[in-house]
C-alpha cells in the first residue's frame, strides 16, 4: 500500500499544564525528553493535557455534533452553508464545521504516545505511573474510537500511530477499519488493567479516565466491530456486564418518579452520578458550549444562545404516549420552564422546527451567576456532557443479546421502566432501535452512526425533515402548520457511511481520500 507522510503529527506533541483543576489547562509549550519527563509533576502535567480537547469547540463543543446532525432527529438551526454541506452529504472535508476534527484528534493521540514512551522509565511512585499510563492508553484508544467509525471503513483504516512509530514521517493506511478496532481494543484493555475505579478518585480528580470507562468503550467498540465480525456481539455483553456489575455501583438514576428521573440525569447536581460512566467535564468559565449551542438563538434577548441545532418533528413524533423522556428532551410552544430564575412559556422566533432541545437546559433555570459563563459571548456552563451513559450500557447489552438470538428484555426494560413505560416481551431489534432513538436524542451516542450500522440511513434520509411553522412566533399559544424544513437527501451507503478526510491533511500527508469523496 502507498506510503504516506504525516508531518503534522511531529508537531502535535504540545502538552498543557494545569491551573485550578486538572481540566482547566493552559499551554505549556513543547517539552522534550531533555527538559521534561523528570518528575511526578511532569507526568501529571502531561496527562492533564490529554483532556484539553474535551471542551474544544471543534470536537465535543459542537464539531462532532454537526456530524450527528446529519441524522433525522436534529438538524442545523441557522443558515450555515458548511453545516448544510455536511447534512446534504456534499461536504469536501474542508468546511470549517468539520476540518479540525481529524487533526485535533490526532494531536491527542500524539500526546498520549509521548506519555506511553517516556513515563515508564521515570522514577516516580508506581501508583502514579500506572494511573498516568492508564489514562494515556485510555485516551489513545478513546480517541481512535471517535475517529475510526467516522473516517475508516472495510476498504481502508486510518493511520495507526503509536509510541513506536510516532517519529516516522511516513505511514500507510491499514487495510481495514478492523485494524483500528484491534488497536482500540489493545489500548482499552491495557487501560482497564492500569486504571483505578472511579470511586477511588478525590474530588479534584473527578473526570479522569477510570476502569469502568475503559470497559464501557470496549463494549461500544465491539458494538461497531460486530458489523464486520458477528462474533464480537458476545464481547459486547462481556464488557457491558463488567460495567453493570462494577463495584462502583453503576445504575440508572431511578427514584420511581418517571416525571423527574430522566430529566435529572442532565442536572448539574448529577455531573458525576452513577449514570455518567464517562463525560466531558465542564465549568462556568471554561468548558462545554453544547448547552449554549442548543439554547434559543440570542436567548430571548437575555443570554447569548447560539441556536445551532433544532429538533425535528420526526423526533417529536417518535416518542410513545406516556414517555416522560419527551418533555425532558424537547421544548415545544407553550411549555412552561424556568429561565435565568424566572418562569417562562416557550416560543421561538428562530427555531426552524418550532422545537428546542431541552435536555441540557438545567443550568439556565437559575440566575446567570450560578451556572453560566459571565462572558455571554462564549456560552459555557458547568454542566458535564455525557459521552457514554449507563443507559447505553444496558441498551448495548440488549442489542447484543437480540443479535445473538437471545432475550434482551431485561436491560431494555430497565430503561423503559425509568421512562414510565410498560415492559416489552421478546423485544425485537426494532424495539431496541426505538429505545436508542428516544433515550439518546441529541447526545454523542450518535443516531447517525446507528442508522448507518443498522442499514437504515438511505431510507431514513430520503424522507424530508419537517417542523411546525407557527403563525405568531412570539405567542406561546400560536397555532401552526406542519411544513417541510429540509428536503429528502440522497445517501449512498457505499460513500456516505464515512466522512471525507480534510483536504489540508491530504495535502500535507498524502493520505488517500475515502473512496467516493
Tab-separated table of N, CA and C in Angstrom, residues 230-358:
chain	number	residue	atom	x	y	z
A	230	UNK	N	-19.450	-10.861	13.411
A	230	UNK	CA	-20.582	-11.123	14.308
A	230	UNK	C	-20.175	-11.770	15.619
A	231	UNK	N	-18.986	-12.353	15.679
A	231	UNK	CA	-18.554	-12.970	16.933
A	231	UNK	C	-18.341	-11.935	18.032
A	232	UNK	N	-18.234	-10.673	17.654
A	232	UNK	CA	-17.963	-9.622	18.639
A	232	UNK	C	-19.197	-9.255	19.465
A	233	UNK	N	-20.384	-9.739	19.052
A	233	UNK	CA	-21.571	-9.456	19.869
A	233	UNK	C	-21.405	-10.031	21.278
A	234	UNK	N	-20.771	-11.174	21.385
A	234	UNK	CA	-20.569	-11.782	22.707
A	234	UNK	C	-19.682	-10.887	23.581
A	235	UNK	N	-18.711	-10.235	22.969
A	235	UNK	CA	-17.825	-9.350	23.733
A	235	UNK	C	-18.554	-8.101	24.200
A	236	UNK	N	-19.550	-7.654	23.432
A	236	UNK	CA	-20.370	-6.523	23.898
A	236	UNK	C	-20.995	-6.872	25.242
A	237	UNK	N	-21.567	-8.061	25.338
A	237	UNK	CA	-22.208	-8.495	26.579
A	237	UNK	C	-21.181	-8.607	27.700
A	238	UNK	N	-20.034	-9.191	27.402
A	238	UNK	CA	-18.992	-9.388	28.425
A	238	UNK	C	-18.593	-8.073	29.066
A	239	UNK	N	-18.324	-7.059	28.240
A	239	UNK	CA	-17.809	-5.796	28.799
A	239	UNK	C	-18.929	-4.899	29.312
A	240	UNK	N	-20.120	-5.031	28.763
A	240	UNK	CA	-21.261	-4.335	29.368
A	240	UNK	C	-21.501	-4.857	30.779
A	241	UNK	N	-21.387	-6.168	30.950
A	241	UNK	CA	-21.598	-6.760	32.278
A	241	UNK	C	-20.548	-6.301	33.284
A	242	UNK	N	-19.328	-6.064	32.821
A	242	UNK	CA	-18.306	-5.565	33.745
A	242	UNK	C	-18.680	-4.190	34.291
A	243	UNK	N	-19.351	-3.378	33.487
A	243	UNK	CA	-19.816	-2.077	33.970
A	243	UNK	C	-21.059	-2.250	34.838
A	244	UNK	N	-21.979	-3.075	34.369
A	244	UNK	CA	-23.232	-3.299	35.116
A	244	UNK	C	-22.952	-3.849	36.516
A	245	UNK	N	-21.957	-4.728	36.620
A	245	UNK	CA	-21.641	-5.364	37.900
A	245	UNK	C	-20.446	-4.732	38.602
A	246	UNK	N	-20.069	-3.539	38.177
A	246	UNK	CA	-18.913	-2.863	38.761
A	246	UNK	C	-19.116	-2.599	40.254
A	247	UNK	N	-18.070	-2.698	41.052
A	247	UNK	CA	-18.180	-2.371	42.478
A	247	UNK	C	-18.440	-0.894	42.737
A	248	UNK	N	-18.396	-0.064	41.687
A	248	UNK	CA	-18.664	1.364	41.861
A	248	UNK	C	-20.155	1.674	41.927
A	249	UNK	N	-21.015	0.663	41.726
A	249	UNK	CA	-22.454	0.879	41.864
A	249	UNK	C	-23.089	1.604	40.703
A	250	UNK	N	-22.623	1.325	39.504
A	250	UNK	CA	-23.238	1.930	38.313
A	250	UNK	C	-24.720	1.567	38.235
A	251	UNK	N	-25.556	2.559	37.925
A	251	UNK	CA	-27.001	2.323	37.867
A	251	UNK	C	-27.672	3.508	37.204
A	252	UNK	N	-28.884	3.283	36.723
A	252	UNK	CA	-29.721	4.385	36.267
A	252	UNK	C	-30.128	5.257	37.445
A	253	UNK	N	-30.270	6.536	37.203
A	253	UNK	CA	-30.941	7.387	38.184
A	253	UNK	C	-32.420	7.045	38.105
A	254	UNK	N	-32.935	6.424	39.141
A	254	UNK	CA	-34.315	5.951	39.113
A	254	UNK	C	-34.862	5.914	40.529
A	255	UNK	N	-35.581	6.966	40.879
A	255	UNK	CA	-36.172	7.056	42.216
A	255	UNK	C	-37.627	6.600	42.219
A	256	UNK	N	-38.113	6.118	41.066
A	256	UNK	CA	-39.507	5.747	40.957
A	256	UNK	C	-40.409	6.893	40.556
A	257	UNK	N	-39.810	8.011	40.123
A	257	UNK	CA	-40.570	9.180	39.703
A	257	UNK	C	-40.253	9.470	38.236
A	258	UNK	N	-40.927	8.801	37.293
A	258	UNK	CA	-40.585	8.961	35.871
A	258	UNK	C	-40.667	10.395	35.371
A	259	UNK	N	-41.518	11.190	35.961
A	259	UNK	CA	-41.670	12.568	35.504
A	259	UNK	C	-40.420	13.403	35.760
A	260	UNK	N	-39.578	12.938	36.681
A	260	UNK	CA	-38.391	13.714	37.044
A	260	UNK	C	-37.092	12.975	36.775
A	261	UNK	N	-37.095	11.668	36.857
A	261	UNK	CA	-35.832	10.922	36.894
A	261	UNK	C	-34.984	11.091	35.638
A	262	UNK	N	-35.575	10.916	34.447
A	262	UNK	CA	-34.772	11.062	33.236
A	262	UNK	C	-34.262	12.491	33.101
A	263	UNK	N	-35.104	13.463	33.366
A	263	UNK	CA	-34.675	14.863	33.274
A	263	UNK	C	-33.499	15.132	34.197
A	264	UNK	N	-33.518	14.523	35.390
A	264	UNK	CA	-32.482	14.818	36.378
A	264	UNK	C	-31.123	14.247	36.009
A	265	UNK	N	-31.084	13.324	35.046
A	265	UNK	CA	-29.797	12.815	34.562
A	265	UNK	C	-28.931	13.968	34.080
A	266	UNK	N	-29.573	15.013	33.557
A	266	UNK	CA	-28.861	16.122	32.937
A	266	UNK	C	-28.864	17.368	33.825
A	267	UNK	N	-28.939	17.157	35.132
A	267	UNK	CA	-28.824	18.256	36.086
A	267	UNK	C	-27.366	18.415	36.508
A	268	UNK	N	-26.964	19.636	36.753
A	268	UNK	CA	-25.597	19.902	37.206
A	268	UNK	C	-25.280	19.100	38.464
A	269	UNK	N	-26.273	18.926	39.332
A	269	UNK	CA	-26.066	18.175	40.580
A	269	UNK	C	-25.623	16.739	40.311
A	270	UNK	N	-25.915	16.222	39.126
A	270	UNK	CA	-25.600	14.834	38.797
A	270	UNK	C	-24.436	14.711	37.819
A	271	UNK	N	-23.551	15.704	37.852
A	271	UNK	CA	-22.396	15.683	36.951
A	271	UNK	C	-21.560	14.407	37.064
A	272	UNK	N	-21.515	13.834	38.255
A	272	UNK	CA	-20.709	12.615	38.456
A	272	UNK	C	-21.571	11.521	39.079
A	273	UNK	N	-22.756	11.383	38.548
A	273	UNK	CA	-23.698	10.407	39.092
A	273	UNK	C	-23.332	9.001	38.660
A	274	UNK	N	-24.071	8.037	39.181
A	274	UNK	CA	-23.874	6.634	38.800
A	274	UNK	C	-24.178	6.395	37.329
A	275	UNK	N	-24.897	7.316	36.708
A	275	UNK	CA	-25.316	7.154	35.314
A	275	UNK	C	-24.249	7.611	34.321
A	276	UNK	N	-23.494	8.639	34.677
A	276	UNK	CA	-22.475	9.163	33.762
A	276	UNK	C	-21.229	8.294	33.864
A	277	UNK	N	-21.100	7.330	32.971
A	277	UNK	CA	-19.916	6.477	33.003
A	277	UNK	C	-18.691	7.273	32.589
A	278	UNK	N	-18.844	8.123	31.586
A	278	UNK	CA	-17.728	8.990	31.182
A	278	UNK	C	-18.305	10.221	30.519
A	279	UNK	N	-17.776	11.374	30.868
A	279	UNK	CA	-18.360	12.615	30.391
A	279	UNK	C	-17.289	13.640	30.088
A	280	UNK	N	-17.700	14.679	29.394
A	280	UNK	CA	-16.860	15.830	29.118
A	280	UNK	C	-17.074	16.831	30.251
A	281	UNK	N	-16.035	17.020	31.047
A	281	UNK	CA	-16.138	17.850	32.248
A	281	UNK	C	-16.179	19.327	31.853
A	282	UNK	N	-17.004	20.073	32.550
A	282	UNK	CA	-17.178	21.473	32.186
A	282	UNK	C	-17.165	22.364	33.420
A	283	UNK	N	-17.024	23.660	33.169
A	283	UNK	CA	-17.087	24.655	34.237
A	283	UNK	C	-17.679	25.929	33.657
A	284	UNK	N	-18.011	26.858	34.534
A	284	UNK	CA	-18.646	28.087	34.066
A	284	UNK	C	-17.793	28.832	33.044
A	285	UNK	N	-16.511	28.985	33.352
A	285	UNK	CA	-15.689	29.874	32.560
A	285	UNK	C	-14.889	29.165	31.480
A	286	UNK	N	-14.703	27.875	31.626
A	286	UNK	CA	-14.003	27.134	30.586
A	286	UNK	C	-14.627	25.755	30.523
A	287	UNK	N	-15.198	25.409	29.394
A	287	UNK	CA	-15.826	24.109	29.352
A	287	UNK	C	-16.669	23.920	28.120
A	288	UNK	N	-17.762	23.207	28.311
A	288	UNK	CA	-18.613	22.763	27.231
A	288	UNK	C	-19.575	23.859	26.784
A	289	UNK	N	-19.563	24.147	25.493
A	289	UNK	CA	-20.510	25.123	24.966
A	289	UNK	C	-21.798	24.467	24.474
A	290	UNK	N	-21.891	23.131	24.526
A	290	UNK	CA	-23.042	22.465	23.914
A	290	UNK	C	-24.382	22.960	24.455
A	291	UNK	N	-24.568	23.149	25.778
A	291	UNK	CA	-25.861	23.692	26.228
A	291	UNK	C	-26.191	25.036	25.584
A	292	UNK	N	-25.215	25.926	25.493
A	292	UNK	CA	-25.446	27.221	24.856
A	292	UNK	C	-25.660	27.116	23.370
A	293	UNK	N	-25.050	26.120	22.760
A	293	UNK	CA	-25.257	25.853	21.336
A	293	UNK	C	-26.702	25.452	21.074
A	294	UNK	N	-27.286	24.677	21.993
A	294	UNK	CA	-28.661	24.205	21.843
A	294	UNK	C	-29.702	25.266	22.219
A	295	UNK	N	-29.301	26.254	22.998
A	295	UNK	CA	-30.229	27.267	23.503
A	295	UNK	C	-30.733	28.159	22.367
A	296	UNK	N	-31.988	28.599	22.484
A	296	UNK	CA	-32.592	29.553	21.556
A	296	UNK	C	-31.607	30.662	21.184
A	297	UNK	N	-31.484	30.926	19.891
A	297	UNK	CA	-30.574	31.961	19.411
A	297	UNK	C	-30.895	33.304	20.071
A	298	UNK	N	-29.896	33.883	20.699
A	298	UNK	CA	-29.942	35.127	21.491
A	298	UNK	C	-30.709	34.971	22.790
A	299	UNK	N	-31.221	33.783	23.095
A	299	UNK	CA	-31.856	33.529	24.393
A	299	UNK	C	-32.918	34.529	24.763
A	300	UNK	N	-33.818	34.830	23.815
A	300	UNK	CA	-34.912	35.779	24.039
A	300	UNK	C	-34.400	37.147	24.501
A	301	UNK	N	-33.191	37.486	24.066
A	301	UNK	CA	-32.589	38.767	24.408
A	301	UNK	C	-32.005	38.826	25.797
A	302	UNK	N	-31.948	37.670	26.493
A	302	UNK	CA	-31.500	37.657	27.883
A	302	UNK	C	-30.127	36.991	28.060
A	303	UNK	N	-29.774	36.070	27.194
A	303	UNK	CA	-28.469	35.420	27.263
A	303	UNK	C	-28.151	34.912	25.865
A	304	UNK	N	-26.868	34.920	25.511
A	304	UNK	CA	-26.475	34.716	24.120
A	304	UNK	C	-26.485	33.247	23.702
A	305	UNK	N	-27.694	32.658	23.594
A	305	UNK	CA	-27.769	31.325	22.998
A	305	UNK	C	-27.421	31.378	21.525
A	306	UNK	N	-26.953	30.253	20.996
A	306	UNK	CA	-26.484	30.241	19.609
A	306	UNK	C	-27.477	29.605	18.645
A	307	UNK	N	-28.438	28.833	19.148
A	307	UNK	CA	-29.467	28.266	18.277
A	307	UNK	C	-28.922	27.426	17.140
A	308	UNK	N	-27.839	26.698	17.392
A	308	UNK	CA	-27.136	25.996	16.318
A	308	UNK	C	-27.884	24.773	15.810
A	309	UNK	N	-28.587	24.058	16.694
A	309	UNK	CA	-29.272	22.833	16.302
A	309	UNK	C	-30.740	22.888	16.727
A	310	UNK	N	-31.598	22.270	15.926
A	310	UNK	CA	-33.019	22.174	16.243
A	310	UNK	C	-33.459	20.721	16.158
A	311	UNK	N	-34.443	20.378	16.961
A	311	UNK	CA	-35.033	19.043	16.883
A	311	UNK	C	-36.047	18.993	15.752
A	312	UNK	N	-36.158	17.858	15.086
A	312	UNK	CA	-37.142	17.689	14.019
A	312	UNK	C	-38.475	17.212	14.585
A	313	UNK	N	-39.519	17.426	13.819
A	313	UNK	CA	-40.834	16.919	14.210
A	313	UNK	C	-40.852	15.389	14.185
A	314	UNK	N	-39.983	14.804	13.370
A	314	UNK	CA	-39.883	13.344	13.337
A	314	UNK	C	-39.413	12.810	14.687
A	315	UNK	N	-38.474	13.490	15.321
A	315	UNK	CA	-38.053	13.080	16.660
A	315	UNK	C	-39.209	13.244	17.643
A	316	UNK	N	-39.886	14.373	17.592
A	316	UNK	CA	-41.026	14.625	18.486
A	316	UNK	C	-42.053	13.503	18.381
A	317	UNK	N	-42.343	13.086	17.161
A	317	UNK	CA	-43.367	12.061	16.937
A	317	UNK	C	-42.886	10.654	17.248
A	318	UNK	N	-41.591	10.487	17.475
A	318	UNK	CA	-41.049	9.147	17.733
A	318	UNK	C	-41.341	8.659	19.146
A	319	UNK	N	-41.673	9.567	20.059
A	319	UNK	CA	-41.906	9.164	21.442
A	319	UNK	C	-43.273	8.507	21.595
A	320	UNK	N	-43.315	7.437	22.363
A	320	UNK	CA	-44.581	6.776	22.667
A	320	UNK	C	-45.422	7.639	23.604
A	321	UNK	N	-46.708	7.425	23.570
A	321	UNK	CA	-47.605	8.077	24.526
A	321	UNK	C	-47.193	7.690	25.940
A	322	UNK	N	-47.049	8.671	26.802
A	322	UNK	CA	-46.696	8.406	28.190
A	322	UNK	C	-45.212	8.314	28.462
A	323	UNK	N	-44.372	8.556	27.455
A	323	UNK	CA	-42.921	8.508	27.637
A	323	UNK	C	-42.460	9.836	28.230
A	324	UNK	N	-42.011	9.804	29.478
A	324	UNK	CA	-41.616	11.034	30.168
A	324	UNK	C	-40.324	11.624	29.618
A	325	UNK	N	-39.639	10.879	28.791
A	325	UNK	CA	-38.428	11.417	28.168
A	325	UNK	C	-38.750	12.526	27.170
A	326	UNK	N	-39.950	12.548	26.657
A	326	UNK	CA	-40.300	13.513	25.614
A	326	UNK	C	-40.190	14.950	26.132
A	327	UNK	N	-40.839	15.219	27.249
A	327	UNK	CA	-40.810	16.580	27.785
A	327	UNK	C	-39.423	16.939	28.293
A	328	UNK	N	-38.694	15.963	28.798
A	328	UNK	CA	-37.340	16.229	29.269
A	328	UNK	C	-36.386	16.506	28.121
A	329	UNK	N	-36.695	15.999	26.941
A	329	UNK	CA	-35.806	16.126	25.788
A	329	UNK	C	-36.128	17.331	24.933
A	330	UNK	N	-37.416	17.726	24.862
A	330	UNK	CA	-37.851	18.743	23.908
A	330	UNK	C	-38.679	19.837	24.566
A	331	UNK	N	-38.539	21.051	24.064
A	331	UNK	CA	-39.438	22.155	24.384
A	331	UNK	C	-40.273	22.451	23.149
A	332	UNK	N	-41.595	22.574	23.332
A	332	UNK	CA	-42.487	22.984	22.251
A	332	UNK	C	-43.255	24.220	22.705
A	333	UNK	N	-43.840	24.930	21.749
A	333	UNK	CA	-44.586	26.155	22.067
A	333	UNK	C	-45.574	25.889	23.204
A	334	UNK	N	-45.563	26.793	24.175
A	334	UNK	CA	-46.484	26.716	25.296
A	334	UNK	C	-45.917	26.030	26.520
A	335	UNK	N	-44.825	25.302	26.386
A	335	UNK	CA	-44.249	24.615	27.541
A	335	UNK	C	-43.769	25.613	28.581
A	336	UNK	N	-44.036	25.318	29.847
A	336	UNK	CA	-43.568	26.153	30.950
A	336	UNK	C	-42.179	25.697	31.383
A	337	UNK	N	-41.301	26.657	31.631
A	337	UNK	CA	-39.955	26.333	32.082
A	337	UNK	C	-39.374	27.549	32.792
A	338	UNK	N	-38.278	27.313	33.534
A	338	UNK	CA	-37.587	28.398	34.217
A	338	UNK	C	-36.396	28.835	33.378
A	339	UNK	N	-36.203	30.163	33.300
A	339	UNK	CA	-35.062	30.687	32.555
A	339	UNK	C	-34.464	31.854	33.319
A	340	UNK	N	-33.219	31.695	33.737
A	340	UNK	CA	-32.484	32.715	34.487
A	340	UNK	C	-33.240	33.150	35.745
A	341	UNK	N	-33.885	32.163	36.376
A	341	UNK	CA	-34.553	32.407	37.651
A	341	UNK	C	-35.996	32.828	37.544
A	342	UNK	N	-36.528	32.938	36.343
A	342	UNK	CA	-37.902	33.399	36.162
A	342	UNK	C	-38.696	32.407	35.307
A	343	UNK	N	-39.999	32.262	35.581
A	343	UNK	CA	-40.820	31.362	34.760
A	343	UNK	C	-41.083	31.956	33.381
A	344	UNK	N	-41.103	31.076	32.393
A	344	UNK	CA	-41.421	31.480	31.023
A	344	UNK	C	-42.284	30.411	30.382
A	345	UNK	N	-42.890	30.754	29.266
A	345	UNK	CA	-43.524	29.774	28.394
A	345	UNK	C	-42.790	29.823	27.066
A	346	UNK	N	-42.505	28.670	26.540
A	346	UNK	CA	-41.644	28.596	25.361
A	346	UNK	C	-42.334	29.113	24.097
A	347	UNK	N	-41.590	29.916	23.367
A	347	UNK	CA	-41.879	30.261	21.979
A	347	UNK	C	-40.536	30.527	21.318
A	348	UNK	N	-40.505	30.564	20.026
A	348	UNK	CA	-39.231	30.768	19.337
A	348	UNK	C	-39.428	31.534	18.051
A	349	UNK	N	-38.664	32.598	17.917
A	349	UNK	CA	-38.619	33.324	16.658
A	349	UNK	C	-37.525	32.822	15.756
A	350	UNK	N	-36.780	31.810	16.224
A	350	UNK	CA	-35.601	31.371	15.484
A	350	UNK	C	-35.634	29.910	15.069
A	351	UNK	N	-36.231	29.055	15.900
A	351	UNK	CA	-36.199	27.626	15.596
A	351	UNK	C	-36.916	27.333	14.284
A	352	UNK	N	-36.231	26.662	13.384
A	352	UNK	CA	-36.837	26.317	12.098
A	352	UNK	C	-37.946	25.282	12.258
A	353	UNK	N	-37.918	24.555	13.354
A	353	UNK	CA	-38.890	23.471	13.526
A	353	UNK	C	-39.928	23.766	14.597
A	354	UNK	N	-39.785	24.889	15.312
A	354	UNK	CA	-40.701	25.186	16.405
A	354	UNK	C	-40.419	24.384	17.653
A	355	UNK	N	-39.267	23.714	17.692
A	355	UNK	CA	-38.872	22.871	18.827
A	355	UNK	C	-37.447	23.202	19.236
A	356	UNK	N	-37.147	22.966	20.507
A	356	UNK	CA	-35.785	23.134	21.005
A	356	UNK	C	-35.391	21.919	21.821
A	357	UNK	N	-34.114	21.540	21.743
A	357	UNK	CA	-33.600	20.507	22.633
A	357	UNK	C	-33.591	21.051	24.054
A	358	UNK	N	-34.260	20.349	24.951
A	358	UNK	CA	-34.404	20.773	26.345
A	358	UNK	C	-33.424	20.060	27.270
